Amino acid sequence: MELTKEQIQELKQKHGKVFKLSCDGKICYLKTPSRKTLGYASVAGKDDPLKFNEVILRDCWLGGDEEIRKDDELFISVGSQLANIIQTKEAELEEL
């Protein structure tokens, strides 16, 4: 399910950064996770590492081919890229 440039622009205006993940001809679109989502995913992932990816994928999902969420092979394949949507800035610590 490929989105048009106009649809992507609408998503960017509403959610900020938008990411396109593709695997085996299937596509999904994700937004950057919020602090709340990251916190929940981190707690859920302590006992089951795949739960982290499930939470991120569910809460950041903007649209796409549902097979990515339902098919285990696709889910595991895109899971390896989910950490890349968590973007951080360089911070500096200075002792005074």
PDB file of N, CA and C in Angstrom:
ATOM      1  N   MET A   1       0.849  -1.181   0.000  1.00  0.00           N
ATOM      2  CA  MET A   1       0.000   0.000   0.000  1.00  0.00           C
ATOM      3  C   MET A   1       0.890   1.237   0.000  1.00  0.00           C
ATOM      4  N   GLU A   2       1.172   1.740  -1.120  1.00  0.00           N
ATOM      5  CA  GLU A   2       2.040   2.913  -1.288  1.00  0.00           C
ATOM      6  C   GLU A   2       1.201   4.186  -1.112  1.00  0.00           C
ATOM      7  N   LEU A   3       1.682   5.126  -0.305  1.00  0.00           N
ATOM      8  CA  LEU A   3       0.987   6.397  -0.115  1.00  0.00           C
ATOM      9  C   LEU A   3       1.476   7.411  -1.140  1.00  0.00           C
ATOM     10  N   THR A   4       0.617   8.370  -1.445  1.00  0.00           N
ATOM     11  CA  THR A   4       1.012   9.445  -2.349  1.00  0.00           C
ATOM     12  C   THR A   4       1.829  10.475  -1.580  1.00  0.00           C
ATOM     13  N   LYS A   5       2.502  11.357  -2.306  1.00  0.00           N
ATOM     14  CA  LYS A   5       3.274  12.427  -1.662  1.00  0.00           C
ATOM     15  C   LYS A   5       2.369  13.310  -0.818  1.00  0.00           C
ATOM     16  N   GLU A   6       1.163  13.546  -1.297  1.00  0.00           N
ATOM     17  CA  GLU A   6       0.213  14.381  -0.562  1.00  0.00           C
ATOM     18  C   GLU A   6      -0.179  13.716   0.757  1.00  0.00           C
ATOM     19  N   GLN A   7      -0.437  12.411   0.719  1.00  0.00           N
ATOM     20  CA  GLN A   7      -0.801  11.692   1.942  1.00  0.00           C
ATOM     21  C   GLN A   7       0.351  11.699   2.938  1.00  0.00           C
ATOM     22  N   ILE A   8       1.559  11.535   2.436  1.00  0.00           N
ATOM     23  CA  ILE A   8       2.732  11.562   3.313  1.00  0.00           C
ATOM     24  C   ILE A   8       2.891  12.943   3.939  1.00  0.00           C
ATOM     25  N   GLN A   9       2.676  14.003   3.171  1.00  0.00           N
ATOM     26  CA  GLN A   9       2.765  15.373   3.704  1.00  0.00           C
ATOM     27  C   GLN A   9       1.725  15.599   4.798  1.00  0.00           C
ATOM     28  N   GLU A  10       0.514  15.082   4.603  1.00  0.00           N
ATOM     29  CA  GLU A  10      -0.531  15.207   5.629  1.00  0.00           C
ATOM     30  C   GLU A  10      -0.107  14.506   6.912  1.00  0.00           C
ATOM     31  N   LEU A  11       0.462  13.305   6.769  1.00  0.00           N
ATOM     32  CA  LEU A  11       0.928  12.573   7.948  1.00  0.00           C
ATOM     33  C   LEU A  11       2.051  13.317   8.652  1.00  0.00           C
ATOM     34  N   LYS A  12       2.957  13.907   7.893  1.00  0.00           N
ATOM     35  CA  LYS A  12       4.061  14.670   8.484  1.00  0.00           C
ATOM     36  C   LYS A  12       3.543  15.875   9.258  1.00  0.00           C
ATOM     37  N   GLN A  13       2.538  16.556   8.714  1.00  0.00           N
ATOM     38  CA  GLN A  13       1.976  17.713   9.399  1.00  0.00           C
ATOM     39  C   GLN A  13       1.316  17.306  10.710  1.00  0.00           C
ATOM     40  N   LYS A  14       0.702  16.136  10.722  1.00  0.00           N
ATOM     41  CA  LYS A  14      -0.007  15.679  11.906  1.00  0.00           C
ATOM     42  C   LYS A  14       0.911  15.023  12.939  1.00  0.00           C
ATOM     43  N   HIS A  15       1.922  14.246  12.467  1.00  0.00           N
ATOM     44  CA  HIS A  15       2.720  13.424  13.369  1.00  0.00           C
ATOM     45  C   HIS A  15       4.203  13.772  13.426  1.00  0.00           C
ATOM     46  N   GLY A  16       4.668  14.693  12.606  1.00  0.00           N
ATOM     47  CA  GLY A  16       6.101  14.978  12.552  1.00  0.00           C
ATOM     48  C   GLY A  16       6.786  14.049  11.562  1.00  0.00           C
ATOM     49  N   LYS A  17       7.855  13.412  11.989  1.00  0.00           N
ATOM     50  CA  LYS A  17       8.595  12.537  11.085  1.00  0.00           C
ATOM     51  C   LYS A  17       7.779  11.290  10.753  1.00  0.00           C
ATOM     52  N   VAL A  18       7.896  10.865   9.496  1.00  0.00           N
ATOM     53  CA  VAL A  18       7.217   9.665   9.013  1.00  0.00           C
ATOM     54  C   VAL A  18       8.273   8.758   8.395  1.00  0.00           C
ATOM     55  N   PHE A  19       8.181   7.476   8.724  1.00  0.00           N
ATOM     56  CA  PHE A  19       9.135   6.493   8.220  1.00  0.00           C
ATOM     57  C   PHE A  19       8.400   5.442   7.395  1.00  0.00           C
ATOM     58  N   LYS A  20       9.055   4.976   6.362  1.00  0.00           N
ATOM     59  CA  LYS A  20       8.522   3.912   5.513  1.00  0.00           C
ATOM     60  C   LYS A  20       9.384   2.674   5.724  1.00  0.00           C
ATOM     61  N   LEU A  21       8.747   1.600   6.134  1.00  0.00           N
ATOM     62  CA  LEU A  21       9.427   0.323   6.320  1.00  0.00           C
ATOM     63  C   LEU A  21       8.907  -0.634   5.259  1.00  0.00           C
ATOM     64  N   SER A  22       9.787  -1.328   4.588  1.00  0.00           N
ATOM     65  CA  SER A  22       9.330  -2.283   3.582  1.00  0.00           C
ATOM     66  C   SER A  22      10.068  -3.602   3.736  1.00  0.00           C
ATOM     67  N   CYS A  23       9.348  -4.672   3.414  1.00  0.00           N
ATOM     68  CA  CYS A  23       9.914  -6.004   3.495  1.00  0.00           C
ATOM     69  C   CYS A  23       9.107  -6.926   2.590  1.00  0.00           C
ATOM     70  N   ASP A  24       9.794  -7.593   1.703  1.00  0.00           N
ATOM     71  CA  ASP A  24       9.165  -8.599   0.848  1.00  0.00           C
ATOM     72  C   ASP A  24       7.945  -8.051   0.098  1.00  0.00           C
ATOM     73  N   GLY A  25       8.064  -6.811  -0.372  1.00  0.00           N
ATOM     74  CA  GLY A  25       6.980  -6.196  -1.140  1.00  0.00           C
ATOM     75  C   GLY A  25       5.867  -5.597  -0.302  1.00  0.00           C
ATOM     76  N   LYS A  26       5.951  -5.717   1.004  1.00  0.00           N
ATOM     77  CA  LYS A  26       4.947  -5.142   1.914  1.00  0.00           C
ATOM     78  C   LYS A  26       5.521  -3.865   2.505  1.00  0.00           C
ATOM     79  N   ILE A  27       4.650  -2.887   2.746  1.00  0.00           N
ATOM     80  CA  ILE A  27       5.070  -1.564   3.205  1.00  0.00           C
ATOM     81  C   ILE A  27       4.226  -1.146   4.397  1.00  0.00           C
ATOM     82  N   CYS A  28       4.864  -0.443   5.333  1.00  0.00           N
ATOM     83  CA  CYS A  28       4.101   0.220   6.387  1.00  0.00           C
ATOM     84  C   CYS A  28       4.744   1.572   6.677  1.00  0.00           C
ATOM     85  N   TYR A  29       3.959   2.446   7.268  1.00  0.00           N
ATOM     86  CA  TYR A  29       4.386   3.797   7.605  1.00  0.00           C
ATOM     87  C   TYR A  29       4.268   3.973   9.106  1.00  0.00           C
ATOM     88  N   LEU A  30       5.307   4.557   9.692  1.00  0.00           N
ATOM     89  CA  LEU A  30       5.376   4.715  11.137  1.00  0.00           C
ATOM     90  C   LEU A  30       5.767   6.133  11.511  1.00  0.00           C
ATOM     91  N   LYS A  31       5.334   6.539  12.690  1.00  0.00           N
ATOM     92  CA  LYS A  31       5.755   7.824  13.247  1.00  0.00           C
ATOM     93  C   LYS A  31       6.777   7.565  14.345  1.00  0.00           C
ATOM     94  N   THR A  32       7.430   8.596  14.799  1.00  0.00           N
ATOM     95  CA  THR A  32       8.384   8.487  15.899  1.00  0.00           C
ATOM     96  C   THR A  32       7.619   8.163  17.184  1.00  0.00           C
ATOM     97  N   PRO A  33       8.121   7.224  17.976  1.00  0.00           N
ATOM     98  CA  PRO A  33       7.415   6.893  19.220  1.00  0.00           C
ATOM     99  C   PRO A  33       7.528   8.008  20.254  1.00  0.00           C
ATOM    100  N   SER A  34       6.473   8.150  21.025  1.00  0.00           N
ATOM    101  CA  SER A  34       6.468   9.126  22.117  1.00  0.00           C
ATOM    102  C   SER A  34       7.216   8.546  23.320  1.00  0.00           C
ATOM    103  N   ARG A  35       7.484   9.375  24.294  1.00  0.00           N
ATOM    104  CA  ARG A  35       8.126   8.934  25.533  1.00  0.00           C
ATOM    105  C   ARG A  35       7.252   7.888  26.235  1.00  0.00           C
ATOM    106  N   LYS A  36       5.953   8.115  26.217  1.00  0.00           N
ATOM    107  CA  LYS A  36       5.018   7.182  26.843  1.00  0.00           C
ATOM    108  C   LYS A  36       5.091   5.814  26.158  1.00  0.00           C
ATOM    109  N   THR A  37       5.106   5.809  24.834  1.00  0.00           N
ATOM    110  CA  THR A  37       5.206   4.560  24.079  1.00  0.00           C
ATOM    111  C   THR A  37       6.517   3.848  24.378  1.00  0.00           C
ATOM    112  N   LEU A  38       7.620   4.603  24.391  1.00  0.00           N
ATOM    113  CA  LEU A  38       8.925   4.000  24.685  1.00  0.00           C
ATOM    114  C   LEU A  38       8.963   3.404  26.089  1.00  0.00           C
ATOM    115  N   GLY A  39       8.370   4.103  27.032  1.00  0.00           N
ATOM    116  CA  GLY A  39       8.339   3.594  28.402  1.00  0.00           C
ATOM    117  C   GLY A  39       7.558   2.301  28.501  1.00  0.00           C
ATOM    118  N   TYR A  40       6.387   2.291  27.888  1.00  0.00           N
ATOM    119  CA  TYR A  40       5.560   1.090  27.921  1.00  0.00           C
ATOM    120  C   TYR A  40       6.248  -0.065  27.198  1.00  0.00           C
ATOM    121  N   ALA A  41       6.842   0.225  26.048  1.00  0.00           N
ATOM    122  CA  ALA A  41       7.533  -0.812  25.271  1.00  0.00           C
ATOM    123  C   ALA A  41       8.708  -1.380  26.056  1.00  0.00           C
ATOM    124  N   SER A  42       9.428  -0.529  26.767  1.00  0.00           N
ATOM    125  CA  SER A  42      10.574  -0.987  27.547  1.00  0.00           C
ATOM    126  C   SER A  42      10.147  -1.917  28.669  1.00  0.00           C
ATOM    127  N   VAL A  43       9.058  -1.584  29.353  1.00  0.00           N
ATOM    128  CA  VAL A  43       8.554  -2.435  30.428  1.00  0.00           C
ATOM    129  C   VAL A  43       8.045  -3.755  29.849  1.00  0.00           C
ATOM    130  N   ALA A  44       7.274  -3.675  28.779  1.00  0.00           N
ATOM    131  CA  ALA A  44       6.724  -4.886  28.160  1.00  0.00           C
ATOM    132  C   ALA A  44       7.830  -5.780  27.616  1.00  0.00           C
ATOM    133  N   GLY A  45       8.918  -5.190  27.157  1.00  0.00           N
ATOM    134  CA  GLY A  45      10.005  -5.945  26.558  1.00  0.00           C
ATOM    135  C   GLY A  45      10.959  -6.593  27.549  1.00  0.00           C
ATOM    136  N   LYS A  46      10.818  -6.294  28.840  1.00  0.00           N
ATOM    137  CA  LYS A  46      11.724  -6.890  29.830  1.00  0.00           C
ATOM    138  C   LYS A  46      11.589  -8.404  29.883  1.00  0.00           C
ATOM    139  N   ASP A  47      10.367  -8.897  29.879  1.00  0.00           N
ATOM    140  CA  ASP A  47      10.135 -10.336  29.962  1.00  0.00           C
ATOM    141  C   ASP A  47      10.069 -10.999  28.587  1.00  0.00           C
ATOM    142  N   ASP A  48       9.688 -10.239  27.586  1.00  0.00           N
ATOM    143  CA  ASP A  48       9.537 -10.785  26.232  1.00  0.00           C
ATOM    144  C   ASP A  48      10.054  -9.752  25.238  1.00  0.00           C
ATOM    145  N   PRO A  49      11.276  -9.925  24.739  1.00  0.00           N
ATOM    146  CA  PRO A  49      11.873  -8.925  23.848  1.00  0.00           C
ATOM    147  C   PRO A  49      11.028  -8.593  22.616  1.00  0.00           C
ATOM    148  N   LEU A  50      10.237  -9.531  22.139  1.00  0.00           N
ATOM    149  CA  LEU A  50       9.390  -9.245  20.973  1.00  0.00           C
ATOM    150  C   LEU A  50       8.256  -8.286  21.320  1.00  0.00           C
ATOM    151  N   LYS A  51       7.877  -8.232  22.590  1.00  0.00           N
ATOM    152  CA  LYS A  51       6.813  -7.307  23.016  1.00  0.00           C
ATOM    153  C   LYS A  51       7.225  -5.858  22.782  1.00  0.00           C
ATOM    154  N   PHE A  52       8.519  -5.564  22.946  1.00  0.00           N
ATOM    155  CA  PHE A  52       9.000  -4.209  22.676  1.00  0.00           C
ATOM    156  C   PHE A  52       8.628  -3.825  21.247  1.00  0.00           C
ATOM    157  N   ASN A  53       8.961  -4.690  20.292  1.00  0.00           N
ATOM    158  CA  ASN A  53       8.657  -4.408  18.889  1.00  0.00           C
ATOM    159  C   ASN A  53       7.157  -4.350  18.629  1.00  0.00           C
ATOM    160  N   GLU A  54       6.391  -5.210  19.279  1.00  0.00           N
ATOM    161  CA  GLU A  54       4.932  -5.191  19.103  1.00  0.00           C
ATOM    162  C   GLU A  54       4.344  -3.845  19.528  1.00  0.00           C
ATOM    163  N   VAL A  55       4.796  -3.354  20.676  1.00  0.00           N
ATOM    164  CA  VAL A  55       4.276  -2.076  21.185  1.00  0.00           C
ATOM    165  C   VAL A  55       4.672  -0.933  20.260  1.00  0.00           C
ATOM    166  N   ILE A  56       5.936  -0.886  19.854  1.00  0.00           N
ATOM    167  CA  ILE A  56       6.392   0.182  18.961  1.00  0.00           C
ATOM    168  C   ILE A  56       5.618   0.134  17.646  1.00  0.00           C
ATOM    169  N   LEU A  57       5.499  -1.046  17.067  1.00  0.00           N
ATOM    170  CA  LEU A  57       4.800  -1.172  15.790  1.00  0.00           C
ATOM    171  C   LEU A  57       3.337  -0.771  15.927  1.00  0.00           C
ATOM    172  N   ARG A  58       2.681  -1.219  16.993  1.00  0.00           N
ATOM    173  CA  ARG A  58       1.261  -0.903  17.196  1.00  0.00           C
ATOM    174  C   ARG A  58       1.043   0.593  17.420  1.00  0.00           C
ATOM    175  N   ASP A  59       1.839   1.198  18.311  1.00  0.00           N
ATOM    176  CA  ASP A  59       1.599   2.586  18.686  1.00  0.00           C
ATOM    177  C   ASP A  59       2.105   3.602  17.659  1.00  0.00           C
ATOM    178  N   CYS A  60       3.029   3.195  16.812  1.00  0.00           N
ATOM    179  CA  CYS A  60       3.590   4.116  15.816  1.00  0.00           C
ATOM    180  C   CYS A  60       3.006   3.899  14.426  1.00  0.00           C
ATOM    181  N   TRP A  61       2.162   2.912  14.271  1.00  0.00           N
ATOM    182  CA  TRP A  61       1.567   2.535  12.985  1.00  0.00           C
ATOM    183  C   TRP A  61       0.702   3.669  12.432  1.00  0.00           C
ATOM    184  N   LEU A  62       0.990   4.074  11.203  1.00  0.00           N
ATOM    185  CA  LEU A  62       0.179   5.089  10.522  1.00  0.00           C
ATOM    186  C   LEU A  62      -0.594   4.484   9.348  1.00  0.00           C
ATOM    187  N   GLY A  63      -0.208   3.306   8.932  1.00  0.00           N
ATOM    188  CA  GLY A  63      -0.892   2.638   7.831  1.00  0.00           C
ATOM    189  C   GLY A  63       0.040   1.695   7.115  1.00  0.00           C
ATOM    190  N   GLY A  64      -0.543   0.876   6.275  1.00  0.00           N
ATOM    191  CA  GLY A  64       0.262  -0.039   5.494  1.00  0.00           C
ATOM    192  C   GLY A  64      -0.356  -1.404   5.386  1.00  0.00           C
ATOM    193  N   ASP A  65       0.451  -2.350   4.953  1.00  0.00           N
ATOM    194  CA  ASP A  65       0.001  -3.720   4.761  1.00  0.00           C
ATOM    195  C   ASP A  65      -0.073  -4.442   6.103  1.00  0.00           C
ATOM    196  N   GLU A  66      -1.264  -4.863   6.475  1.00  0.00           N
ATOM    197  CA  GLU A  66      -1.492  -5.523   7.761  1.00  0.00           C
ATOM    198  C   GLU A  66      -0.685  -6.804   7.922  1.00  0.00           C
ATOM    199  N   GLU A  67      -0.266  -7.409   6.818  1.00  0.00           N
ATOM    200  CA  GLU A  67       0.525  -8.635   6.905  1.00  0.00           C
ATOM    201  C   GLU A  67       1.794  -8.426   7.727  1.00  0.00           C
ATOM    202  N   ILE A  68       2.309  -7.208   7.724  1.00  0.00           N
ATOM    203  CA  ILE A  68       3.523  -6.920   8.497  1.00  0.00           C
ATOM    204  C   ILE A  68       3.275  -7.155   9.982  1.00  0.00           C
ATOM    205  N   ARG A  69       2.096  -6.855  10.447  1.00  0.00           N
ATOM    206  CA  ARG A  69       1.782  -7.057  11.860  1.00  0.00           C
ATOM    207  C   ARG A  69       1.373  -8.491  12.161  1.00  0.00           C
ATOM    208  N   LYS A  70       0.848  -9.188  11.160  1.00  0.00           N
ATOM    209  CA  LYS A  70       0.281 -10.512  11.401  1.00  0.00           C
ATOM    210  C   LYS A  70       1.201 -11.668  11.042  1.00  0.00           C
ATOM    211  N   ASP A  71       2.021 -11.510  10.026  1.00  0.00           N
ATOM    212  CA  ASP A  71       2.908 -12.587   9.570  1.00  0.00           C
ATOM    213  C   ASP A  71       4.198 -12.560  10.394  1.00  0.00           C
ATOM    214  N   ASP A  72       4.518 -13.665  11.042  1.00  0.00           N
ATOM    215  CA  ASP A  72       5.674 -13.713  11.932  1.00  0.00           C
ATOM    216  C   ASP A  72       6.978 -13.377  11.225  1.00  0.00           C
ATOM    217  N   GLU A  73       7.188 -13.903  10.031  1.00  0.00           N
ATOM    218  CA  GLU A  73       8.433 -13.632   9.307  1.00  0.00           C
ATOM    219  C   GLU A  73       8.579 -12.147   8.987  1.00  0.00           C
ATOM    220  N   LEU A  74       7.501 -11.532   8.520  1.00  0.00           N
ATOM    221  CA  LEU A  74       7.555 -10.102   8.214  1.00  0.00           C
ATOM    222  C   LEU A  74       7.747  -9.284   9.483  1.00  0.00           C
ATOM    223  N   PHE A  75       7.022  -9.645  10.532  1.00  0.00           N
ATOM    224  CA  PHE A  75       7.115  -8.922  11.802  1.00  0.00           C
ATOM    225  C   PHE A  75       8.550  -8.954  12.341  1.00  0.00           C
ATOM    226  N   ILE A  76       9.147 -10.131  12.346  1.00  0.00           N
ATOM    227  CA  ILE A  76      10.510 -10.263  12.854  1.00  0.00           C
ATOM    228  C   ILE A  76      11.488  -9.504  11.959  1.00  0.00           C
ATOM    229  N   SER A  77      11.258  -9.529  10.663  1.00  0.00           N
ATOM    230  CA  SER A  77      12.150  -8.830   9.728  1.00  0.00           C
ATOM    231  C   SER A  77      12.111  -7.324   9.928  1.00  0.00           C
ATOM    232  N   VAL A  78      10.921  -6.744  10.046  1.00  0.00           N
ATOM    233  CA  VAL A  78      10.845  -5.294  10.234  1.00  0.00           C
ATOM    234  C   VAL A  78      11.244  -4.904  11.657  1.00  0.00           C
ATOM    235  N   GLY A  79      11.112  -5.832  12.585  1.00  0.00           N
ATOM    236  CA  GLY A  79      11.481  -5.547  13.970  1.00  0.00           C
ATOM    237  C   GLY A  79      12.925  -5.123  14.119  1.00  0.00           C
ATOM    238  N   SER A  80      13.777  -5.651  13.271  1.00  0.00           N
ATOM    239  CA  SER A  80      15.193  -5.293  13.357  1.00  0.00           C
ATOM    240  C   SER A  80      15.451  -3.841  12.975  1.00  0.00           C
ATOM    241  N   GLN A  81      14.493  -3.200  12.328  1.00  0.00           N
ATOM    242  CA  GLN A  81      14.650  -1.802  11.915  1.00  0.00           C
ATOM    243  C   GLN A  81      13.939  -0.821  12.848  1.00  0.00           C
ATOM    244  N   LEU A  82      13.103  -1.321  13.738  1.00  0.00           N
ATOM    245  CA  LEU A  82      12.295  -0.425  14.573  1.00  0.00           C
ATOM    246  C   LEU A  82      13.135   0.483  15.470  1.00  0.00           C
ATOM    247  N   ALA A  83      14.249   0.010  15.944  1.00  0.00           N
ATOM    248  CA  ALA A  83      15.102   0.853  16.801  1.00  0.00           C
ATOM    249  C   ALA A  83      15.583   2.089  16.056  1.00  0.00           C
ATOM    250  N   ASN A  84      15.623   2.030  14.737  1.00  0.00           N
ATOM    251  CA  ASN A  84      16.114   3.162  13.947  1.00  0.00           C
ATOM    252  C   ASN A  84      15.134   4.334  13.898  1.00  0.00           C
ATOM    253  N   ILE A  85      13.871   4.113  14.287  1.00  0.00           N
ATOM    254  CA  ILE A  85      12.932   5.251  14.301  1.00  0.00           C
ATOM    255  C   ILE A  85      13.002   5.999  15.630  1.00  0.00           C
ATOM    256  N   ILE A  86      13.729   5.426  16.584  1.00  0.00           N
ATOM    257  CA  ILE A  86      13.916   6.104  17.865  1.00  0.00           C
ATOM    258  C   ILE A  86      15.136   6.994  17.710  1.00  0.00           C
ATOM    259  N   GLN A  87      14.888   8.262  17.521  1.00  0.00           N
ATOM    260  CA  GLN A  87      15.969   9.183  17.216  1.00  0.00           C
ATOM    261  C   GLN A  87      16.320  10.008  18.446  1.00  0.00           C
ATOM    262  N   THR A  88      17.603  10.145  18.643  1.00  0.00           N
ATOM    263  CA  THR A  88      18.084  10.923  19.774  1.00  0.00           C
ATOM    264  C   THR A  88      19.014  12.023  19.276  1.00  0.00           C
ATOM    265  N   LYS A  89      19.175  13.008  20.102  1.00  0.00           N
ATOM    266  CA  LYS A  89      20.100  14.099  19.806  1.00  0.00           C
ATOM    267  C   LYS A  89      21.312  13.943  20.710  1.00  0.00           C
ATOM    268  N   GLU A  90      22.414  14.469  20.277  1.00  0.00           N
ATOM    269  CA  GLU A  90      23.646  14.407  21.058  1.00  0.00           C
ATOM    270  C   GLU A  90      23.527  15.364  22.252  1.00  0.00           C
ATOM    271  N   ALA A  91      23.773  14.849  23.432  1.00  0.00           N
ATOM    272  CA  ALA A  91      23.743  15.664  24.639  1.00  0.00           C
ATOM    273  C   ALA A  91      25.161  15.793  25.173  1.00  0.00           C
ATOM    274  N   GLU A  92      25.404  16.872  25.874  1.00  0.00           N
ATOM    275  CA  GLU A  92      26.717  17.099  26.462  1.00  0.00           C
ATOM    276  C   GLU A  92      26.586  17.258  27.968  1.00  0.00           C
ATOM    277  N   LEU A  93      27.496  16.638  28.677  1.00  0.00           N
ATOM    278  CA  LEU A  93      27.542  16.760  30.130  1.00  0.00           C
ATOM    279  C   LEU A  93      28.835  17.456  30.495  1.00  0.00           C
ATOM    280  N   GLU A  94      28.729  18.464  31.330  1.00  0.00           N
ATOM    281  CA  GLU A  94      29.903  19.227  31.717  1.00  0.00           C
ATOM    282  C   GLU A  94      29.892  19.385  33.226  1.00  0.00           C
ATOM    283  N   GLU A  95      30.972  18.969  33.855  1.00  0.00           N
ATOM    284  CA  GLU A  95      31.081  19.153  35.288  1.00  0.00           C
ATOM    285  C   GLU A  95      31.514  20.577  35.573  1.00  0.00           C
ATOM    286  N   LEU A  96      30.853  21.214  36.507  1.00  0.00           N
ATOM    287  CA  LEU A  96      31.146  22.612  36.839  1.00  0.00           C
ATOM    288  C   LEU A  96      31.789  22.734  38.186  1.00  0.00           C
TER     289      LEU A  96
END
